[in-house]
Short mmCIF file of C-alpha atoms in Angstrom, two decimals:
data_model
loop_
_atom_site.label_atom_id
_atom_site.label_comp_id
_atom_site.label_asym_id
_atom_site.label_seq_id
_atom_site.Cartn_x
_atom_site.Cartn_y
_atom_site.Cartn_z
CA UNK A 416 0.00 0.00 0.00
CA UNK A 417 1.45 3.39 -0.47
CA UNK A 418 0.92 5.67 2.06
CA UNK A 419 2.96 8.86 0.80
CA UNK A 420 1.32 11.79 1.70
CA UNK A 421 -0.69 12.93 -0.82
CA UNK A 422 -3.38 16.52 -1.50
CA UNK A 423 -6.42 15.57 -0.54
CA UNK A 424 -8.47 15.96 -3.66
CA UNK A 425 -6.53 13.43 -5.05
CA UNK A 426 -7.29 10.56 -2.18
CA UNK A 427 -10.36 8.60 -2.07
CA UNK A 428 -13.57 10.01 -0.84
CA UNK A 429 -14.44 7.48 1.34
CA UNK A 430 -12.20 4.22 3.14
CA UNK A 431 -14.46 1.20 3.69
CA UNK A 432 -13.28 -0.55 6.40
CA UNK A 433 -14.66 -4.15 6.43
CA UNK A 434 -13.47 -6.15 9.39
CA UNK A 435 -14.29 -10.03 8.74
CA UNK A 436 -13.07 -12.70 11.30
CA UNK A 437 -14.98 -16.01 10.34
CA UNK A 438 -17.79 -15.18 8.39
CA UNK A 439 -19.00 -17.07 5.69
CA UNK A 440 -17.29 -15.91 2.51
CA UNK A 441 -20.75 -15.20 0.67
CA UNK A 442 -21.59 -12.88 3.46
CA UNK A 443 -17.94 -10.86 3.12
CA UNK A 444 -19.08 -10.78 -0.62
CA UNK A 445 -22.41 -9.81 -0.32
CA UNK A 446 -20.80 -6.92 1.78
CA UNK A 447 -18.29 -6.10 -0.82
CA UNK A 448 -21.09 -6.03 -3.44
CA UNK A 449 -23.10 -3.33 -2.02
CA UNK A 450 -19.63 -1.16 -1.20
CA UNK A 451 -18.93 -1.44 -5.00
CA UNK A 452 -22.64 -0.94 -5.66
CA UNK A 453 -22.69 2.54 -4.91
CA UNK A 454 -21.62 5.37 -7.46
CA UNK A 455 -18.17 6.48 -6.12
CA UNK A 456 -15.48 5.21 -8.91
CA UNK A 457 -12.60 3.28 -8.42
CA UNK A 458 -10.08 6.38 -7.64
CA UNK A 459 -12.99 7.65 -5.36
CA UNK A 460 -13.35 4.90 -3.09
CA UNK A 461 -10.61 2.63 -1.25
CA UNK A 462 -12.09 -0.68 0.31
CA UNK A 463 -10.08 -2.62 2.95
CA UNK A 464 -10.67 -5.70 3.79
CA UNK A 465 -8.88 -6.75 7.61
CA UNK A 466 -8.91 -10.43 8.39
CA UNK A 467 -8.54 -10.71 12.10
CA UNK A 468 -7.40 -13.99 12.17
CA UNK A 469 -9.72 -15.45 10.59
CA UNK A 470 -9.39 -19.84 11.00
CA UNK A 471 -9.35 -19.84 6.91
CA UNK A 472 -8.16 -16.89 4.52
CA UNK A 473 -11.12 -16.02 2.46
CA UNK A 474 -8.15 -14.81 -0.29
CA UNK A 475 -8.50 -16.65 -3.24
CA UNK A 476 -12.63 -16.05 -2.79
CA UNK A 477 -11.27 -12.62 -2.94
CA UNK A 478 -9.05 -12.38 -6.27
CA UNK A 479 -11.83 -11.58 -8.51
CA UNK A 480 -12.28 -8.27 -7.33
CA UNK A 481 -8.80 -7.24 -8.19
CA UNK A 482 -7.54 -4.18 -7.33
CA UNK A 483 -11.18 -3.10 -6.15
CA UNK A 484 -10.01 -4.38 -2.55
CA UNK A 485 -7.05 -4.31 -0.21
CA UNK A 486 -6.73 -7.24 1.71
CA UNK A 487 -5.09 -7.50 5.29
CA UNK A 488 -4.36 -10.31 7.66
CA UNK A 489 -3.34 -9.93 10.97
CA UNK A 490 -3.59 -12.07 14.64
CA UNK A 491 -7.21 -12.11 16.18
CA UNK A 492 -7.27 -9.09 18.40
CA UNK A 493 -10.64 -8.28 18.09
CA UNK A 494 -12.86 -5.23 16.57
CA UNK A 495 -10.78 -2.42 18.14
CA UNK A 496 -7.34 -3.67 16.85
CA UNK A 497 -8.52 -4.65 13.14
CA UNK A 498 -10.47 -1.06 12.96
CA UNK A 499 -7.34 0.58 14.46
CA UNK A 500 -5.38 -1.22 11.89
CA UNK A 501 -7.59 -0.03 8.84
CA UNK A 502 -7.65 3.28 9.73
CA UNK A 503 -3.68 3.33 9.31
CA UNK A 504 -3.75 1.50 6.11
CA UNK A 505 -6.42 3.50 5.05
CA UNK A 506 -5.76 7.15 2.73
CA UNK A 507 -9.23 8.16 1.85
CA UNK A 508 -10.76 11.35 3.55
CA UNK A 509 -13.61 10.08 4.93
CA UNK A 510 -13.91 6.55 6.82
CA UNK A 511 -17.24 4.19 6.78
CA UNK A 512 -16.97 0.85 9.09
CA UNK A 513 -18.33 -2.06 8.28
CA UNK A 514 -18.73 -5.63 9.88
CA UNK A 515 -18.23 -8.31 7.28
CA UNK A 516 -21.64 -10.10 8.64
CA UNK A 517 -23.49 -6.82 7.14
CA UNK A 518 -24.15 -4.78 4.59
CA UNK A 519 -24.96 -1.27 3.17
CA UNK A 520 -28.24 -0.30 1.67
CA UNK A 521 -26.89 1.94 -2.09
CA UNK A 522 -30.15 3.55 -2.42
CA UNK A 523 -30.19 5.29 0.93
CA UNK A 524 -26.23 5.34 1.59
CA UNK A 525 -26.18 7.53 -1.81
CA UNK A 526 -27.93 10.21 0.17
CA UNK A 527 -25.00 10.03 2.78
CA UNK A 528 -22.67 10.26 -0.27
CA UNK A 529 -24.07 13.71 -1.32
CA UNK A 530 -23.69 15.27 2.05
CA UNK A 531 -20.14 14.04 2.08
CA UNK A 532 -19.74 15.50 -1.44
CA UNK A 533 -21.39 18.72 -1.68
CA UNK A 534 -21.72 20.21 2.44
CA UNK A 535 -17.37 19.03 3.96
CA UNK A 536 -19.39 17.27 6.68
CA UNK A 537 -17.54 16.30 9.97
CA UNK A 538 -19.53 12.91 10.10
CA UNK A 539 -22.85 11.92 8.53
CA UNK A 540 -25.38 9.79 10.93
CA UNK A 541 -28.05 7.47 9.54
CA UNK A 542 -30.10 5.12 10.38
CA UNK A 543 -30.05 1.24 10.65
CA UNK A 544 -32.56 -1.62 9.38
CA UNK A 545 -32.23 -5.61 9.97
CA UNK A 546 -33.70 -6.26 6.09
CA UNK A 547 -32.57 -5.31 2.79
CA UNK A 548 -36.25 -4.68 1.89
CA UNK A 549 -36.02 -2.23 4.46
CA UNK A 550 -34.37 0.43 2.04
CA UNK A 551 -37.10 3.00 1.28
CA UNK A 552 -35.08 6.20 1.38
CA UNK A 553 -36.54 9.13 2.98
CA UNK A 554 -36.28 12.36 0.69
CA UNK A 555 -36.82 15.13 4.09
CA UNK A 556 -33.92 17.40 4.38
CA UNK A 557 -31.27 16.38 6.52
CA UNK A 558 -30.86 17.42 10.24
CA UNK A 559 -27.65 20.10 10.56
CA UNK A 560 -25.67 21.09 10.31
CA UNK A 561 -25.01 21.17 14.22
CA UNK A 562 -21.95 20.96 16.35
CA UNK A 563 -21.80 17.58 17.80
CA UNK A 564 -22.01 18.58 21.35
CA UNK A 565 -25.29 20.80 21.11
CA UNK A 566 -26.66 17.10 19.10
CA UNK A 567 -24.91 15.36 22.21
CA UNK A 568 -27.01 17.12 24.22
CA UNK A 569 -30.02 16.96 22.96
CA UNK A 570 -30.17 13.88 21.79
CA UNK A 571 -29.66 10.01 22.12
CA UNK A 572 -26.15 9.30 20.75
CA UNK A 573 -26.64 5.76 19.07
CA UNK A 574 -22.70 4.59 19.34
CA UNK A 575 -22.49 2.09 16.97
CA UNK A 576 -19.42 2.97 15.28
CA UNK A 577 -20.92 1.68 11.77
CA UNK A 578 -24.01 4.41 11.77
CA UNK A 579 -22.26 6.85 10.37
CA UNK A 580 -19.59 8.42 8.28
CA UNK A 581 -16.96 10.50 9.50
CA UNK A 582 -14.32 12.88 8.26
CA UNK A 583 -10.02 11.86 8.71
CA UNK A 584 -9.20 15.17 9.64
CA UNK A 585 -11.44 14.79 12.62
CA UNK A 586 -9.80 11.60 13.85
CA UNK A 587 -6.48 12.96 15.16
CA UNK A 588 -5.08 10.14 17.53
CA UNK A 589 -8.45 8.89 18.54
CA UNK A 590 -8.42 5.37 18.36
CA UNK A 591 -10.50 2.05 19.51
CA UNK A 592 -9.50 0.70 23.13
CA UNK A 593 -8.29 -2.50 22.38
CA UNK A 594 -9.11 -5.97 23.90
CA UNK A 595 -12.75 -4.48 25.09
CA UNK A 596 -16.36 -5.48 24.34
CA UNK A 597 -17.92 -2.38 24.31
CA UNK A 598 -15.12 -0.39 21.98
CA UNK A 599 -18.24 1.60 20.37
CA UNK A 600 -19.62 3.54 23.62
CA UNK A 601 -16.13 4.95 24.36
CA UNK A 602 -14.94 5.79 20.54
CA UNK A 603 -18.18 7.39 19.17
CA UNK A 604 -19.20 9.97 21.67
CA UNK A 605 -15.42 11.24 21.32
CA UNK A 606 -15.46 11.61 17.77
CA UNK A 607 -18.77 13.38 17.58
CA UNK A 608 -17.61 15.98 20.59
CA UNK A 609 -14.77 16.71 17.66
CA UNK A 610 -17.74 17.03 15.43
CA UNK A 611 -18.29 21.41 14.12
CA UNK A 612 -20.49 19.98 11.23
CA UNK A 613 -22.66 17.29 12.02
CA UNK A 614 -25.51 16.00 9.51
CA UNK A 615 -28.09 13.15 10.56
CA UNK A 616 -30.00 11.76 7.96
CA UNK A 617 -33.11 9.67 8.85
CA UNK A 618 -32.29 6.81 6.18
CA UNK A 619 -31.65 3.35 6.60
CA UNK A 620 -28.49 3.21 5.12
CA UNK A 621 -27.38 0.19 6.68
CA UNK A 622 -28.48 -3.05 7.24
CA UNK A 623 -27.66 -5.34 9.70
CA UNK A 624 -27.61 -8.63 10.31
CA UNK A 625 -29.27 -11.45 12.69
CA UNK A 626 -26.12 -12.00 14.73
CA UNK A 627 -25.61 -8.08 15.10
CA UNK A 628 -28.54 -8.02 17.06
CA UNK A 629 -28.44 -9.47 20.54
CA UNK A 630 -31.40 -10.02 22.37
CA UNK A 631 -30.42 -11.96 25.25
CA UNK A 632 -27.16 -12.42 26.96
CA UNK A 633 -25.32 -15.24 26.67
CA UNK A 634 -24.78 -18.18 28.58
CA UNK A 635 -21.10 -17.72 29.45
CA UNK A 636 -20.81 -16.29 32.35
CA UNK A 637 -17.70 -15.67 32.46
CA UNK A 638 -17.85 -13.55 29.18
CA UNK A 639 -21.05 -11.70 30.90
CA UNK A 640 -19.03 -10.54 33.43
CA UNK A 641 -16.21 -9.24 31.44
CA UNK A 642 -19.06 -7.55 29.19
CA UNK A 643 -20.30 -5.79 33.04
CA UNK A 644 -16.86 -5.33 33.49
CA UNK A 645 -15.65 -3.92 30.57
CA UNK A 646 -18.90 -1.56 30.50
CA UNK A 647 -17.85 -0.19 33.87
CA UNK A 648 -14.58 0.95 32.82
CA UNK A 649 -15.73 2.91 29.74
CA UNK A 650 -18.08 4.74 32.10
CA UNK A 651 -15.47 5.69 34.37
CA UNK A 652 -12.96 6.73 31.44
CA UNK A 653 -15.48 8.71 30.11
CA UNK A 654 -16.03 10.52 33.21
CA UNK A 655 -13.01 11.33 34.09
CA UNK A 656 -12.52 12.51 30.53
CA UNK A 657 -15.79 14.88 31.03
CA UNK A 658 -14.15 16.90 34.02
CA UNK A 659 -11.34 17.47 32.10
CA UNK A 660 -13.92 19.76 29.02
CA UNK A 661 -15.09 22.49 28.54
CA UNK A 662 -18.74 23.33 30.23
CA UNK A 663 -20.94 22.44 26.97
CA UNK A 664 -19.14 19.52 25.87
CA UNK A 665 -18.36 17.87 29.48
CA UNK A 666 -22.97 18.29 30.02
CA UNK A 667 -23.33 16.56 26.04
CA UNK A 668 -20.33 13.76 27.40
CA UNK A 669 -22.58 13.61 31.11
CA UNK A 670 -26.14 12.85 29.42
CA UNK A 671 -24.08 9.78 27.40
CA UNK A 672 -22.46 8.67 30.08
CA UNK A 673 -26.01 8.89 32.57
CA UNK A 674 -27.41 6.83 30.13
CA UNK A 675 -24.73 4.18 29.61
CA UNK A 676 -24.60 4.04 33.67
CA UNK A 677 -28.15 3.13 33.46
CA UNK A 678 -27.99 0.41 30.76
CA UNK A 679 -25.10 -0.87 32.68
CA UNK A 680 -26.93 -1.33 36.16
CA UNK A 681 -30.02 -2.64 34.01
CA UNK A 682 -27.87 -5.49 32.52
CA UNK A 683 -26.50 -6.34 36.00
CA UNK A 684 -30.10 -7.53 36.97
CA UNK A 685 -30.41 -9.17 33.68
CA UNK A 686 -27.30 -11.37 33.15
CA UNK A 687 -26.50 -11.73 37.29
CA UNK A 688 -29.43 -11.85 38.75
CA UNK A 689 -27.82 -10.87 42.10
CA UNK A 690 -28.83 -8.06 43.92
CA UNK A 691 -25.50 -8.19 45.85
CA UNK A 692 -23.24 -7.53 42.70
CA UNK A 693 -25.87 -4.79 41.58
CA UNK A 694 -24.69 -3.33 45.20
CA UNK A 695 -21.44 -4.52 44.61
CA UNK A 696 -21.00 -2.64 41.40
CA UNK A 697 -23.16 0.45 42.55
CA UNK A 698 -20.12 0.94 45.43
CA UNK A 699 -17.92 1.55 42.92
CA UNK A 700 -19.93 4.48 41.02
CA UNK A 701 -21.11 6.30 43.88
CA UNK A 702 -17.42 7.76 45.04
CA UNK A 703 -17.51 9.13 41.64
CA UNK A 704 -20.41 10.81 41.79
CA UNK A 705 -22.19 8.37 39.51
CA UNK A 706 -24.56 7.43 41.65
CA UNK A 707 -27.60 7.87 42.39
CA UNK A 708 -28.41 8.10 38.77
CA UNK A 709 -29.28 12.40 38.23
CA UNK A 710 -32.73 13.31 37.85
CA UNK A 711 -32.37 14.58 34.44
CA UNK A 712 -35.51 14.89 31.82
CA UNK A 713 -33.85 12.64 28.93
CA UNK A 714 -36.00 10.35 27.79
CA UNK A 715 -39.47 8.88 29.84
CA UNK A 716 -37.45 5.53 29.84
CA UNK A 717 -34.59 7.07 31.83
CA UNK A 718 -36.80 8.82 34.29
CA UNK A 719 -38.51 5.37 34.90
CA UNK A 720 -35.42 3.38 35.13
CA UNK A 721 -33.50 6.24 37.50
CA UNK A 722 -36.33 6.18 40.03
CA UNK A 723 -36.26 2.38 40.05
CA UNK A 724 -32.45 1.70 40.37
CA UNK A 725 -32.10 4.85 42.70
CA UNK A 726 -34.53 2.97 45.21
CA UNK A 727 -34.21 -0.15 46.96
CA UNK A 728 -37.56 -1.35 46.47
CA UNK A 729 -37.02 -0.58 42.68
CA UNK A 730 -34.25 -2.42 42.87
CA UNK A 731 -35.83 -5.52 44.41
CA UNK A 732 -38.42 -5.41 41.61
CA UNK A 733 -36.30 -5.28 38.89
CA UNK A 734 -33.74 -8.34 40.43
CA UNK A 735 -37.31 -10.10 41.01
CA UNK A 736 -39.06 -9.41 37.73
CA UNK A 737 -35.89 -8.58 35.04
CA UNK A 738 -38.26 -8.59 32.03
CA UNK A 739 -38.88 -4.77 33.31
CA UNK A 740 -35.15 -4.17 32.66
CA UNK A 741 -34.38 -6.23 29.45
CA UNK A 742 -35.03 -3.33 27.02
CA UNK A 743 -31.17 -2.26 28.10
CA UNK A 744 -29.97 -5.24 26.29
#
């Protein structure tokens, strides 16, 4: 790969990062189909493909797409390491993640494309649908553009890290934690507090698929806890990153992390079941400040929640009857 310097009108619009670690090879395809599906040309776009160890090298699947992909292999490391090591391969000005299991929907991501093109964008949010026939594109005019703590604030920041679009030059060092489960909630709200020109366009531009979604936890507990665990420590690193900003940015970083605290003590009822690690876990936040959860007017399902996990009784309830706090998973 070269990776001289180069101006930027000459570098691809957009970097596709697909990270694939065992998929089946049709699905990478399928995934590489709707990339090259869209209208950017071959000097426009720049699609990487990062193995992350992947049991069997989907390579010589790969060959007839040519020079339409770069392909890297490197030791399983997880998400965070193969997206960290994309973004260095990668030249193009804007980057787009995507997980080899999904896909992108051209008819709506073309309306991303135009933002990119014709308004220098910071990022460009859209939505996500789990079907293809899910791809009617909506024509209203896109929200921003708007500095990405004033939409911080006011809004709930999705963080999956492949909802949106998002300029280089906005990057800096950010990078993915490595070796974590929850890499998204940490990276995303950082890169949209770097955000000046924010877009969100209400089109499903992105389709995901069955194993993206997870509905219940899974039976390992071992790998539950490390998912509690791992949660916990993105809260508190984003904390202690919000006392160190500015007044408006460190409130839009406080309303993300609220909510993440919330989801977090939520999924300790689900996947323990114990109200003694709920208190175990709550011992931890409270020096901090993060607890009791703030009476803030978010959403109705964070003023329900708050008032239940602030309160021992709600607490009781929820470790009795956890189908009240399963819509956190």
């Amino acid at each position: 790969v070269n990776m001289e310097k180069k101006d930027t009108q000459s570098l691809p619009i957009v970097s596709f990062i697909i990270v694939y670690h065992n998929e089946d090879v049709d699905v990478l395809c399928r995934c590489i189909d709707s990339v090259l599906a869209l209208s950017l040309s071959r000097s426009e776009r720049e699609l990487i493909i990062v193995d992350d160890g992947s049991d069997y090298s989907p390579i010589n699947e790969l060959l007839r797409y040519g020079d339409d992909i770069i392909y890297v292999r490197k030791p399983h490391g997880g998400k965070s390491t193969a997206r960290n090591l994309g973004i260095s391969v990668s030249v193009g000005n804007y980057i787009q993640f995507v997980d080899a299991a999904d896909s992108l929907v051209p008819s709506a991501y073309e309306r991303c494309l135009d933002v990119v093109r014709y308004n220098s964008p910071d990022a460009v949010l859209f939505d996500i649908c789990q079907s293809l026939q899910a791809n009617d594109v909506n024509l209203s005019e896109p929200l921003g553009p708007v500095g990405g703590a004033e939409y911080m604030r006011h809004t709930n920041l999705r963080a999956r890290a492949s909802g949106y679009v998002f300029s280089r030059a906005i990057l800096h060092d950010l990078r993915f934690t490595p070796y974590i489960i929850n890499e998204d909630e940490e990276f995303t709200p950082q890169l949209i507090l770097r955000c000046e020109r924010l877009f969100h366009l209400g089109v499903k531009a992105y389709c995901i698929s069955e194993q993206g979604t997870k509905l219940s936890p899974s039976n390992d507990i071992k790998f539950n806890l490390r998912t509690l665990d791992d949660a916990e420590q993105v809260i508190m690193r984003l904390f202690r990153l919000s006392e160190r900003l500015p007044h408006a940015d460190r409130i839009a970083l406080r309303r993300k992390v609220d909510q993440l605290t919330m989801d977090y003590l939520l999924n300790t009822i689900y996947t323990t079941r114990s109200l003694k690690n709920l208190r175990e876990r709550i011992s931890r936040l409270e020096p901090l400040g993060l607890f009791p959860l703030p009476d803030r007017s978010y959403t109705k399902r964070y003023s329900l929640y708050r008032r239940m996990l602030n309160n021992g009784i709600g607490q009781r309830l929820l470790i009795v009857a956890p189908q009240f706090g399963r819509f956190a998973v």
